[in-house]
Structures are given as structure tokens and as C-alpha cells.
């Protein structure tokens, strides 16, 4: 069989890409596997944004790329088209010859066994796993039934909270411009890496959800995000402590929009670039330290401090009058009551007419 050309396979070492590697060779392609290690504590699975950026730097004489199936196919391809418009993509899960031969993961496992392909999936653990720098996700197999409880041996990053230590661990997290820069005195460039041991042993960051995929279907997924969950709670606290109320309300809306854009693969869209700039602006004064404890699946905030705090202890004190005049509240309440009075007045008139 003459060669159909050279393809670069974004290879994770999982069931799909391991089988696709052999299948592509059967189809007559010369395959270059592209594997990137990003110091992920769980596996060699690829971080989407970094992989796409690195992949497009390959020589143009290898213009064909192959992506796995699932929601990531949209994210990978949109990113590549944005950065390398000339790219040609082969997606086996959208090729009839492939998906008619492999109806599901069971067929892939049989194919792997037949061809001696080492894969991390077994009939006893037939779910899909994807780990990256932030978390690990599980889906497919027995998890496709939304009523099925996740097996206890599914979780790889966290302990069952019921089996967690009976003594909490205390941490201090420092932020500058909204970014975590220090955890309990340890400088960090890998964001949540120092948080993984205490959060994992206390079962922090487990969720089981049904989500709305971009292509229109609902899917069930189980996630473990131990370090990220601690960062979320700590950042939320220091942000509330240092950010103007109205700015934070706008930022919350932008956060929802940013999550949607990221989930749907539009990182390199102009609207996402705009939202990122706005969020970065909102974080200029988000700095300080948050003290917290982790214990049996929960994160408890203990205290916080910041040179940029908008918290005025004298202003809110019940023991010190400060600059706040209690009489001012009367006018404030009356003004806000005007709308409510008018609303119920009109309701009463409408009821009388009936």
C-alpha cells in the first residue's frame, strides 16, 4: 500500500489515541506521535491550550493532524484554525470507516487486545479518564447511566472524605494581582501543586455533575479538582475583601461568560480576549493572604489580610461610631421603599377593578 502521507497524532497514551495510532497505520499513513509532558502529577495527558500552541510550530510539511472524539474536538480544532488556518485535520471519530468499525470503547478494548496495544483501560474499569494540570475527569462506561453511583476505586486524586484524617490541615495562601504566588511560605509557579497533598488526603474537590455540552447534548462527568477547589475558595474570599462591590458584580458576570467561552473552545476569539483584559483589570488590587483549613471534604476560611482591603473596621464596628451616622439610614430606606410602595399600590388598584 502506498503511503497516504504523514500525519501528526496528538497522542495521550489513552485508549482512543493508542488504537487510532495503529488504525492510521493500517490506513496507509506514516504516523508521528506527538506527546508533551507538562509536569502533570497524574498522567501524560495533554493540556489543550499548550498542546495546540506547540503543535502548530511543527514544520508545514506535516499538515495533517488527528484529534480524539468528544467535546475536546471542538476546542482543539477551533484553536488550531485560529493559530494555523492552513491546517488539515483528520478526526477518526467522524470518519464512517472508523466509527462503523468501533461502536464504542468495548470495540476499542478488543482491538487493543488483538493488536497487543497497551492501554490504561480494562473491562473492570471501563470509564474514560483525562488528567491535566488542574484536575482529572471521568466519564463514559458505567458512568453514562446518571443513576449509577461511581465506584469507590474510581477516584485517583482524592480520598473518600469519610476516610480522611480526623485532624484538619491549615494553610495560608498569598495572592498578588489575583494570582496565587505563595502557599504556606512556599513560592509556587505551578499554581496548585503545593495544595495537592493536603487537599487530596482530605477529599477536597469531588463533584458529580450533568453538564451541557456545546454540541447540544447533556453528559455526566465526575471531576476531582483538589488544589483548584482550595484556590477557588481562597481567591473568592480575598477578592470580596479587596474589590469594589459594583466592580465585583460585573466581574461575576464576566466570569460566567469567560467560563462559557473557554468551555466551548473560543480562547482565541476576540470576545474572549476582551473579557480576559477586563478580568485582568479587575484583579489589580486583589492581593493579600488567606488563612484556611481543609477537613473531610470541606474548605473553611479562617481569616484574611490585605494592604488593599476595602474593609473599614471602624466603619462597621458596633462599639465605635466612626464616620457613619445611623440617622442616614432612615433616608436611604425611605428612598428604596418608594418603588415597593408604588408596586403594591398598583397591585391593589388592579385587584379593586376586578
GROMACS .gro file of C-alpha atoms in nm:
model
  354
    1UNK     CA    1   0.000   0.000   0.000
    2UNK     CA    2   0.139   0.339  -0.098
    3UNK     CA    3   0.165   0.598   0.176
    4UNK     CA    4  -0.123   0.844   0.209
    5UNK     CA    5   0.109   1.096   0.367
    6UNK     CA    6   0.239   1.188   0.708
    7UNK     CA    7   0.011   1.271   0.997
    8UNK     CA    8   0.093   1.404   1.341
    9UNK     CA    9  -0.111   1.232   1.609
   10UNK     CA   10  -0.175   1.430   1.926
   11UNK     CA   11  -0.105   1.131   2.144
   12UNK     CA   12  -0.214   1.099   2.506
   13UNK     CA   13  -0.145   0.731   2.564
   14UNK     CA   14  -0.511   0.664   2.636
   15UNK     CA   15  -0.742   0.409   2.478
   16UNK     CA   16  -0.857   0.623   2.185
   17UNK     CA   17  -0.525   0.756   2.061
   18UNK     CA   18  -0.344   0.426   2.119
   19UNK     CA   19  -0.591   0.245   1.894
   20UNK     CA   20  -0.606   0.531   1.645
   21UNK     CA   21  -0.228   0.511   1.607
   22UNK     CA   22  -0.246   0.151   1.484
   23UNK     CA   23  -0.560   0.216   1.277
   24UNK     CA   24  -0.394   0.506   1.093
   25UNK     CA   25  -0.100   0.285   1.004
   26UNK     CA   26  -0.347   0.028   0.871
   27UNK     CA   27  -0.496   0.300   0.651
   28UNK     CA   28  -0.156   0.370   0.497
   29UNK     CA   29  -0.046   0.680   0.687
   30UNK     CA   30   0.301   0.744   0.822
   31UNK     CA   31   0.237   0.848   1.182
   32UNK     CA   32   0.439   1.076   1.405
   33UNK     CA   33   0.312   1.064   1.763
   34UNK     CA   34   0.327   1.396   1.943
   35UNK     CA   35   0.345   1.363   2.321
   36UNK     CA   36   0.412   1.651   2.557
   37UNK     CA   37   0.484   1.617   2.930
   38UNK     CA   38   0.368   1.917   3.130
   39UNK     CA   39   0.472   1.805   3.479
   40UNK     CA   40   0.119   1.682   3.540
   41UNK     CA   41   0.109   1.486   3.867
   42UNK     CA   42  -0.143   1.234   3.736
   43UNK     CA   43  -0.058   1.141   3.376
   44UNK     CA   44   0.095   1.247   3.047
   45UNK     CA   45  -0.238   1.368   2.910
   46UNK     CA   46  -0.206   1.692   2.720
   47UNK     CA   47  -0.305   2.037   2.829
   48UNK     CA   48  -0.527   2.169   2.549
   49UNK     CA   49  -0.401   2.521   2.510
   50UNK     CA   50  -0.031   2.436   2.538
   51UNK     CA   51  -0.061   2.136   2.306
   52UNK     CA   52  -0.232   2.339   2.036
   53UNK     CA   53   0.027   2.616   2.059
   54UNK     CA   54   0.316   2.369   2.037
   55UNK     CA   55   0.162   2.158   1.764
   56UNK     CA   56   0.126   2.443   1.517
   57UNK     CA   57   0.501   2.509   1.543
   58UNK     CA   58   0.573   2.180   1.370
   59UNK     CA   59   0.704   2.203   1.011
   60UNK     CA   60   0.441   2.273   0.746
   61UNK     CA   61   0.544   1.955   0.562
   62UNK     CA   62   0.334   1.769   0.820
   63UNK     CA   63   0.000   1.940   0.769
   64UNK     CA   64  -0.233   1.665   0.887
   65UNK     CA   65  -0.344   1.634   1.247
   66UNK     CA   66  -0.563   1.385   1.428
   67UNK     CA   67  -0.779   1.459   1.731
   68UNK     CA   68  -0.973   1.237   1.965
   69UNK     CA   69  -1.353   1.239   1.987
   70UNK     CA   70  -1.562   1.424   2.243
   71UNK     CA   71  -1.606   1.782   2.348
   72UNK     CA   72  -1.233   1.849   2.308
   73UNK     CA   73  -1.255   1.804   1.932
   74UNK     CA   74  -1.418   2.147   1.911
   75UNK     CA   75  -1.163   2.311   2.140
   76UNK     CA   76  -0.863   2.160   1.961
   77UNK     CA   77  -0.983   2.241   1.612
   78UNK     CA   78  -1.101   2.596   1.684
   79UNK     CA   79  -0.765   2.669   1.847
   80UNK     CA   80  -0.569   2.525   1.556
   81UNK     CA   81  -0.776   2.705   1.294
   82UNK     CA   82  -0.722   3.031   1.482
   83UNK     CA   83  -0.343   2.988   1.503
   84UNK     CA   84  -0.279   2.786   1.185
   85UNK     CA   85  -0.562   2.844   0.931
   86UNK     CA   86  -0.400   2.614   0.672
   87UNK     CA   87  -0.411   2.308   0.895
   88UNK     CA   88  -0.573   1.989   0.763
   89UNK     CA   89  -0.739   1.781   1.031
   90UNK     CA   90  -0.830   1.414   1.037
   91UNK     CA   91  -1.082   1.325   1.307
   92UNK     CA   92  -1.127   0.943   1.303
   93UNK     CA   93  -1.440   0.953   1.518
   94UNK     CA   94  -1.607   1.149   1.236
   95UNK     CA   95  -1.496   0.907   0.961
   96UNK     CA   96  -1.759   0.638   0.880
   97UNK     CA   97  -1.494   0.369   0.823
   98UNK     CA   98  -1.374   0.425   1.179
   99UNK     CA   99  -1.693   0.477   1.380
  100UNK     CA  100  -1.873   0.193   1.200
  101UNK     CA  101  -1.590  -0.040   1.296
  102UNK     CA  102  -1.556   0.088   1.653
  103UNK     CA  103  -1.901   0.139   1.800
  104UNK     CA  104  -1.768   0.217   2.144
  105UNK     CA  105  -1.498   0.161   2.400
  106UNK     CA  106  -1.567  -0.213   2.415
  107UNK     CA  107  -1.471  -0.247   2.048
  108UNK     CA  108  -1.159  -0.040   2.110
  109UNK     CA  109  -1.054  -0.259   2.403
  110UNK     CA  110  -1.099  -0.573   2.190
  111UNK     CA  111  -0.895  -0.411   1.912
  112UNK     CA  112  -0.621  -0.319   2.159
  113UNK     CA  113  -0.607  -0.673   2.295
  114UNK     CA  114  -0.595  -0.821   1.945
  115UNK     CA  115  -0.305  -0.599   1.840
  116UNK     CA  116  -0.117  -0.609   2.170
  117UNK     CA  117  -0.169  -0.238   2.235
  118UNK     CA  118  -0.101  -0.141   2.599
  119UNK     CA  119  -0.386   0.077   2.729
  120UNK     CA  120  -0.482   0.201   3.078
  121UNK     CA  121  -0.846   0.092   3.044
  122UNK     CA  122  -0.969  -0.254   3.146
  123UNK     CA  123  -1.311  -0.425   3.138
  124UNK     CA  124  -1.318  -0.386   3.517
  125UNK     CA  125  -1.262  -0.009   3.490
  126UNK     CA  126  -1.424   0.079   3.156
  127UNK     CA  127  -1.456   0.451   3.210
  128UNK     CA  128  -1.261   0.727   3.040
  129UNK     CA  129  -1.006   0.932   3.235
  130UNK     CA  130  -0.847   1.262   3.137
  131UNK     CA  131  -0.598   1.433   3.368
  132UNK     CA  132  -0.429   1.769   3.328
  133UNK     CA  133  -0.256   2.031   3.540
  134UNK     CA  134  -0.578   2.128   3.716
  135UNK     CA  135  -0.787   1.815   3.761
  136UNK     CA  136  -0.889   1.471   3.642
  137UNK     CA  137  -1.225   1.387   3.484
  138UNK     CA  138  -1.409   1.058   3.444
  139UNK     CA  139  -1.688   0.974   3.202
  140UNK     CA  140  -1.827   0.701   2.976
  141UNK     CA  141  -1.877   0.334   3.060
  142UNK     CA  142  -2.091   0.270   3.366
  143UNK     CA  143  -2.099   0.645   3.433
  144UNK     CA  144  -2.322   0.702   3.131
  145UNK     CA  145  -2.615   0.587   3.343
  146UNK     CA  146  -2.676   0.903   3.551
  147UNK     CA  147  -2.827   0.691   3.828
  148UNK     CA  148  -2.517   0.473   3.870
  149UNK     CA  149  -2.301   0.554   4.169
  150UNK     CA  150  -1.932   0.599   4.100
  151UNK     CA  151  -1.723   0.302   4.219
  152UNK     CA  152  -1.507   0.378   4.520
  153UNK     CA  153  -1.190   0.280   4.331
  154UNK     CA  154  -1.257   0.533   4.054
  155UNK     CA  155  -1.103   0.829   4.235
  156UNK     CA  156  -0.728   0.872   4.190
  157UNK     CA  157  -0.651   1.217   4.332
  158UNK     CA  158  -0.860   1.231   4.648
  159UNK     CA  159  -0.950   1.015   4.943
  160UNK     CA  160  -1.308   0.947   5.039
  161UNK     CA  161  -1.386   1.230   5.287
  162UNK     CA  162  -1.514   0.965   5.528
  163UNK     CA  163  -1.163   0.815   5.536
  164UNK     CA  164  -0.985   1.150   5.566
  165UNK     CA  165  -0.777   1.237   5.874
  166UNK     CA  166  -0.962   1.345   6.186
  167UNK     CA  167  -0.738   1.649   6.222
  168UNK     CA  168  -0.766   1.944   5.979
  169UNK     CA  169  -0.470   2.090   5.792
  170UNK     CA  170  -0.424   2.468   5.797
  171UNK     CA  171  -0.283   2.663   5.503
  172UNK     CA  172  -0.205   3.022   5.415
  173UNK     CA  173  -0.235   3.130   5.052
  174UNK     CA  174  -0.094   3.458   4.925
  175UNK     CA  175  -0.224   3.641   4.616
  176UNK     CA  176  -0.086   3.923   4.404
  177UNK     CA  177  -0.300   4.071   4.126
  178UNK     CA  178  -0.538   3.779   4.168
  179UNK     CA  179  -0.269   3.515   4.119
  180UNK     CA  180  -0.156   3.264   4.379
  181UNK     CA  181   0.213   3.331   4.447
  182UNK     CA  182   0.275   3.152   4.775
  183UNK     CA  183   0.128   2.860   4.970
  184UNK     CA  184   0.221   2.838   5.339
  185UNK     CA  185   0.553   3.006   5.272
  186UNK     CA  186   0.632   2.803   4.958
  187UNK     CA  187   0.673   3.002   4.637
  188UNK     CA  188   0.472   2.843   4.358
  189UNK     CA  189   0.491   2.871   3.983
  190UNK     CA  190   0.267   2.570   3.920
  191UNK     CA  191  -0.040   2.719   4.087
  192UNK     CA  192  -0.200   2.436   4.282
  193UNK     CA  193   0.088   2.184   4.304
  194UNK     CA  194   0.171   2.253   4.675
  195UNK     CA  195  -0.200   2.222   4.755
  196UNK     CA  196  -0.240   1.870   4.617
  197UNK     CA  197  -0.116   1.666   4.918
  198UNK     CA  198  -0.335   1.829   5.187
  199UNK     CA  199  -0.638   1.866   4.960
  200UNK     CA  200  -0.617   1.511   4.826
  201UNK     CA  201  -0.591   1.344   5.164
  202UNK     CA  202  -0.894   1.541   5.287
  203UNK     CA  203  -1.110   1.457   4.984
  204UNK     CA  204  -1.137   1.815   4.860
  205UNK     CA  205  -1.282   1.891   4.515
  206UNK     CA  206  -1.500   1.594   4.421
  207UNK     CA  207  -1.808   1.667   4.211
  208UNK     CA  208  -2.052   1.452   4.012
  209UNK     CA  209  -2.247   1.662   3.761
  210UNK     CA  210  -2.454   1.656   3.443
  211UNK     CA  211  -2.328   1.927   3.209
  212UNK     CA  212  -2.445   2.085   2.885
  213UNK     CA  213  -2.203   2.020   2.602
  214UNK     CA  214  -2.154   2.280   2.332
  215UNK     CA  215  -2.293   2.050   2.063
  216UNK     CA  216  -2.628   2.031   2.241
  217UNK     CA  217  -2.629   1.710   2.444
  218UNK     CA  218  -2.606   1.658   2.816
  219UNK     CA  219  -2.329   1.444   2.960
  220UNK     CA  220  -2.245   1.310   3.303
  221UNK     CA  221  -1.897   1.370   3.436
  222UNK     CA  222  -1.713   1.319   3.762
  223UNK     CA  223  -1.430   1.555   3.846
  224UNK     CA  224  -1.156   1.578   4.104
  225UNK     CA  225  -1.008   1.926   4.140
  226UNK     CA  226  -0.843   1.923   4.483
  227UNK     CA  227  -0.590   2.207   4.460
  228UNK     CA  228  -0.810   2.414   4.232
  229UNK     CA  229  -1.101   2.397   4.475
  230UNK     CA  230  -0.889   2.538   4.756
  231UNK     CA  231  -0.763   2.814   4.527
  232UNK     CA  232  -1.119   2.897   4.425
  233UNK     CA  233  -1.238   2.944   4.784
  234UNK     CA  234  -0.930   3.141   4.886
  235UNK     CA  235  -0.943   3.367   4.580
  236UNK     CA  236  -1.316   3.428   4.623
  237UNK     CA  237  -1.254   3.542   4.979
  238UNK     CA  238  -0.963   3.778   4.908
  239UNK     CA  239  -1.147   3.916   4.603
  240UNK     CA  240  -1.453   4.005   4.811
  241UNK     CA  241  -1.222   4.162   5.070
  242UNK     CA  242  -1.041   4.390   4.824
  243UNK     CA  243  -1.274   4.455   4.529
  244UNK     CA  244  -1.538   4.726   4.494
  245UNK     CA  245  -1.891   4.584   4.519
  246UNK     CA  246  -2.014   4.703   4.178
  247UNK     CA  247  -1.693   4.603   4.002
  248UNK     CA  248  -1.727   4.257   4.152
  249UNK     CA  249  -2.085   4.224   4.029
  250UNK     CA  250  -1.972   4.300   3.675
  251UNK     CA  251  -1.673   4.069   3.712
  252UNK     CA  252  -1.900   3.784   3.825
  253UNK     CA  253  -2.097   3.818   3.501
  254UNK     CA  254  -1.774   3.828   3.301
  255UNK     CA  255  -1.657   3.517   3.486
  256UNK     CA  256  -1.962   3.324   3.370
  257UNK     CA  257  -1.907   3.442   3.012
  258UNK     CA  258  -1.537   3.355   3.029
  259UNK     CA  259  -1.619   3.003   3.152
  260UNK     CA  260  -1.861   2.959   2.863
  261UNK     CA  261  -1.608   3.077   2.605
  262UNK     CA  262  -1.335   2.857   2.748
  263UNK     CA  263  -1.560   2.551   2.771
  264UNK     CA  264  -1.672   2.596   2.410
  265UNK     CA  265  -1.320   2.641   2.271
  266UNK     CA  266  -1.313   3.014   2.197
  267UNK     CA  267  -0.997   3.107   2.387
  268UNK     CA  268  -0.853   3.283   2.081
  269UNK     CA  269  -1.173   3.466   1.987
  270UNK     CA  270  -1.182   3.848   2.002
  271UNK     CA  271  -1.460   3.841   2.261
  272UNK     CA  272  -1.256   3.614   2.490
  273UNK     CA  273  -0.954   3.840   2.455
  274UNK     CA  274  -1.171   4.135   2.555
  275UNK     CA  275  -1.316   3.951   2.856
  276UNK     CA  276  -0.968   3.843   2.971
  277UNK     CA  277  -0.846   4.202   2.963
  278UNK     CA  278  -1.145   4.312   3.170
  279UNK     CA  279  -1.090   4.038   3.427
  280UNK     CA  280  -0.718   4.118   3.446
  281UNK     CA  281  -0.807   4.483   3.514
  282UNK     CA  282  -1.040   4.380   3.796
  283UNK     CA  283  -0.758   4.187   3.966
  284UNK     CA  284  -0.511   4.475   4.000
  285UNK     CA  285  -0.581   4.523   4.372
  286UNK     CA  286  -0.664   4.163   4.458
  287UNK     CA  287  -0.372   4.091   4.688
  288UNK     CA  288  -0.324   3.959   5.037
  289UNK     CA  289  -0.320   3.641   5.241
  290UNK     CA  290  -0.600   3.399   5.325
  291UNK     CA  291  -0.579   3.152   5.612
  292UNK     CA  292  -0.792   2.841   5.576
  293UNK     CA  293  -0.828   2.482   5.687
  294UNK     CA  294  -0.921   2.168   5.493
  295UNK     CA  295  -1.111   1.891   5.665
  296UNK     CA  296  -1.309   1.591   5.539
  297UNK     CA  297  -1.415   1.732   5.202
  298UNK     CA  298  -1.462   2.093   5.310
  299UNK     CA  299  -1.264   2.417   5.290
  300UNK     CA  300  -1.304   2.655   5.584
  301UNK     CA  301  -1.187   3.017   5.567
  302UNK     CA  302  -1.025   3.122   5.895
  303UNK     CA  303  -0.909   3.477   5.825
  304UNK     CA  304  -0.762   3.716   5.573
  305UNK     CA  305  -0.540   4.026   5.548
  306UNK     CA  306  -0.456   4.266   5.267
  307UNK     CA  307  -0.284   4.603   5.216
  308UNK     CA  308  -0.558   4.679   4.960
  309UNK     CA  309  -0.851   4.588   5.181
  310UNK     CA  310  -1.172   4.790   5.145
  311UNK     CA  311  -1.284   4.665   5.484
  312UNK     CA  312  -1.306   4.950   5.738
  313UNK     CA  313  -1.319   4.805   6.086
  314UNK     CA  314  -1.422   5.134   6.249
  315UNK     CA  315  -1.698   5.190   5.995
  316UNK     CA  316  -1.868   4.857   6.065
  317UNK     CA  317  -1.793   4.839   6.437
  318UNK     CA  318  -2.081   4.818   6.684
  319UNK     CA  319  -1.853   4.967   6.951
  320UNK     CA  320  -1.710   5.264   6.760
  321UNK     CA  321  -1.929   5.524   6.584
  322UNK     CA  322  -1.666   5.632   6.332
  323UNK     CA  323  -1.780   5.835   6.030
  324UNK     CA  324  -2.110   5.651   5.992
  325UNK     CA  325  -2.422   5.841   6.105
  326UNK     CA  326  -2.705   5.597   6.186
  327UNK     CA  327  -2.962   5.866   6.101
  328UNK     CA  328  -2.857   5.845   5.735
  329UNK     CA  329  -3.017   5.502   5.715
  330UNK     CA  330  -3.368   5.648   5.752
  331UNK     CA  331  -3.349   5.846   5.428
  332UNK     CA  332  -3.178   5.558   5.248
  333UNK     CA  333  -3.458   5.320   5.349
  334UNK     CA  334  -3.737   5.566   5.254
  335UNK     CA  335  -3.589   5.622   4.908
  336UNK     CA  336  -3.562   5.248   4.844
  337UNK     CA  337  -3.917   5.196   4.971
  338UNK     CA  338  -4.068   5.429   4.706
  339UNK     CA  339  -4.051   5.161   4.438
  340UNK     CA  340  -4.202   4.896   4.665
  341UNK     CA  341  -4.488   5.124   4.775
  342UNK     CA  342  -4.576   5.208   4.416
  343UNK     CA  343  -4.564   4.845   4.310
  344UNK     CA  344  -4.810   4.736   4.578
  345UNK     CA  345  -5.031   5.043   4.526
  346UNK     CA  346  -5.078   4.947   4.161
  347UNK     CA  347  -5.143   4.585   4.259
  348UNK     CA  348  -5.416   4.699   4.500
  349UNK     CA  349  -5.583   4.918   4.235
  350UNK     CA  350  -5.582   4.630   3.988
  351UNK     CA  351  -5.747   4.398   4.240
  352UNK     CA  352  -6.021   4.657   4.312
  353UNK     CA  353  -6.102   4.681   3.940
  354UNK     CA  354  -6.151   4.305   3.927
   0.00000   0.00000   0.00000
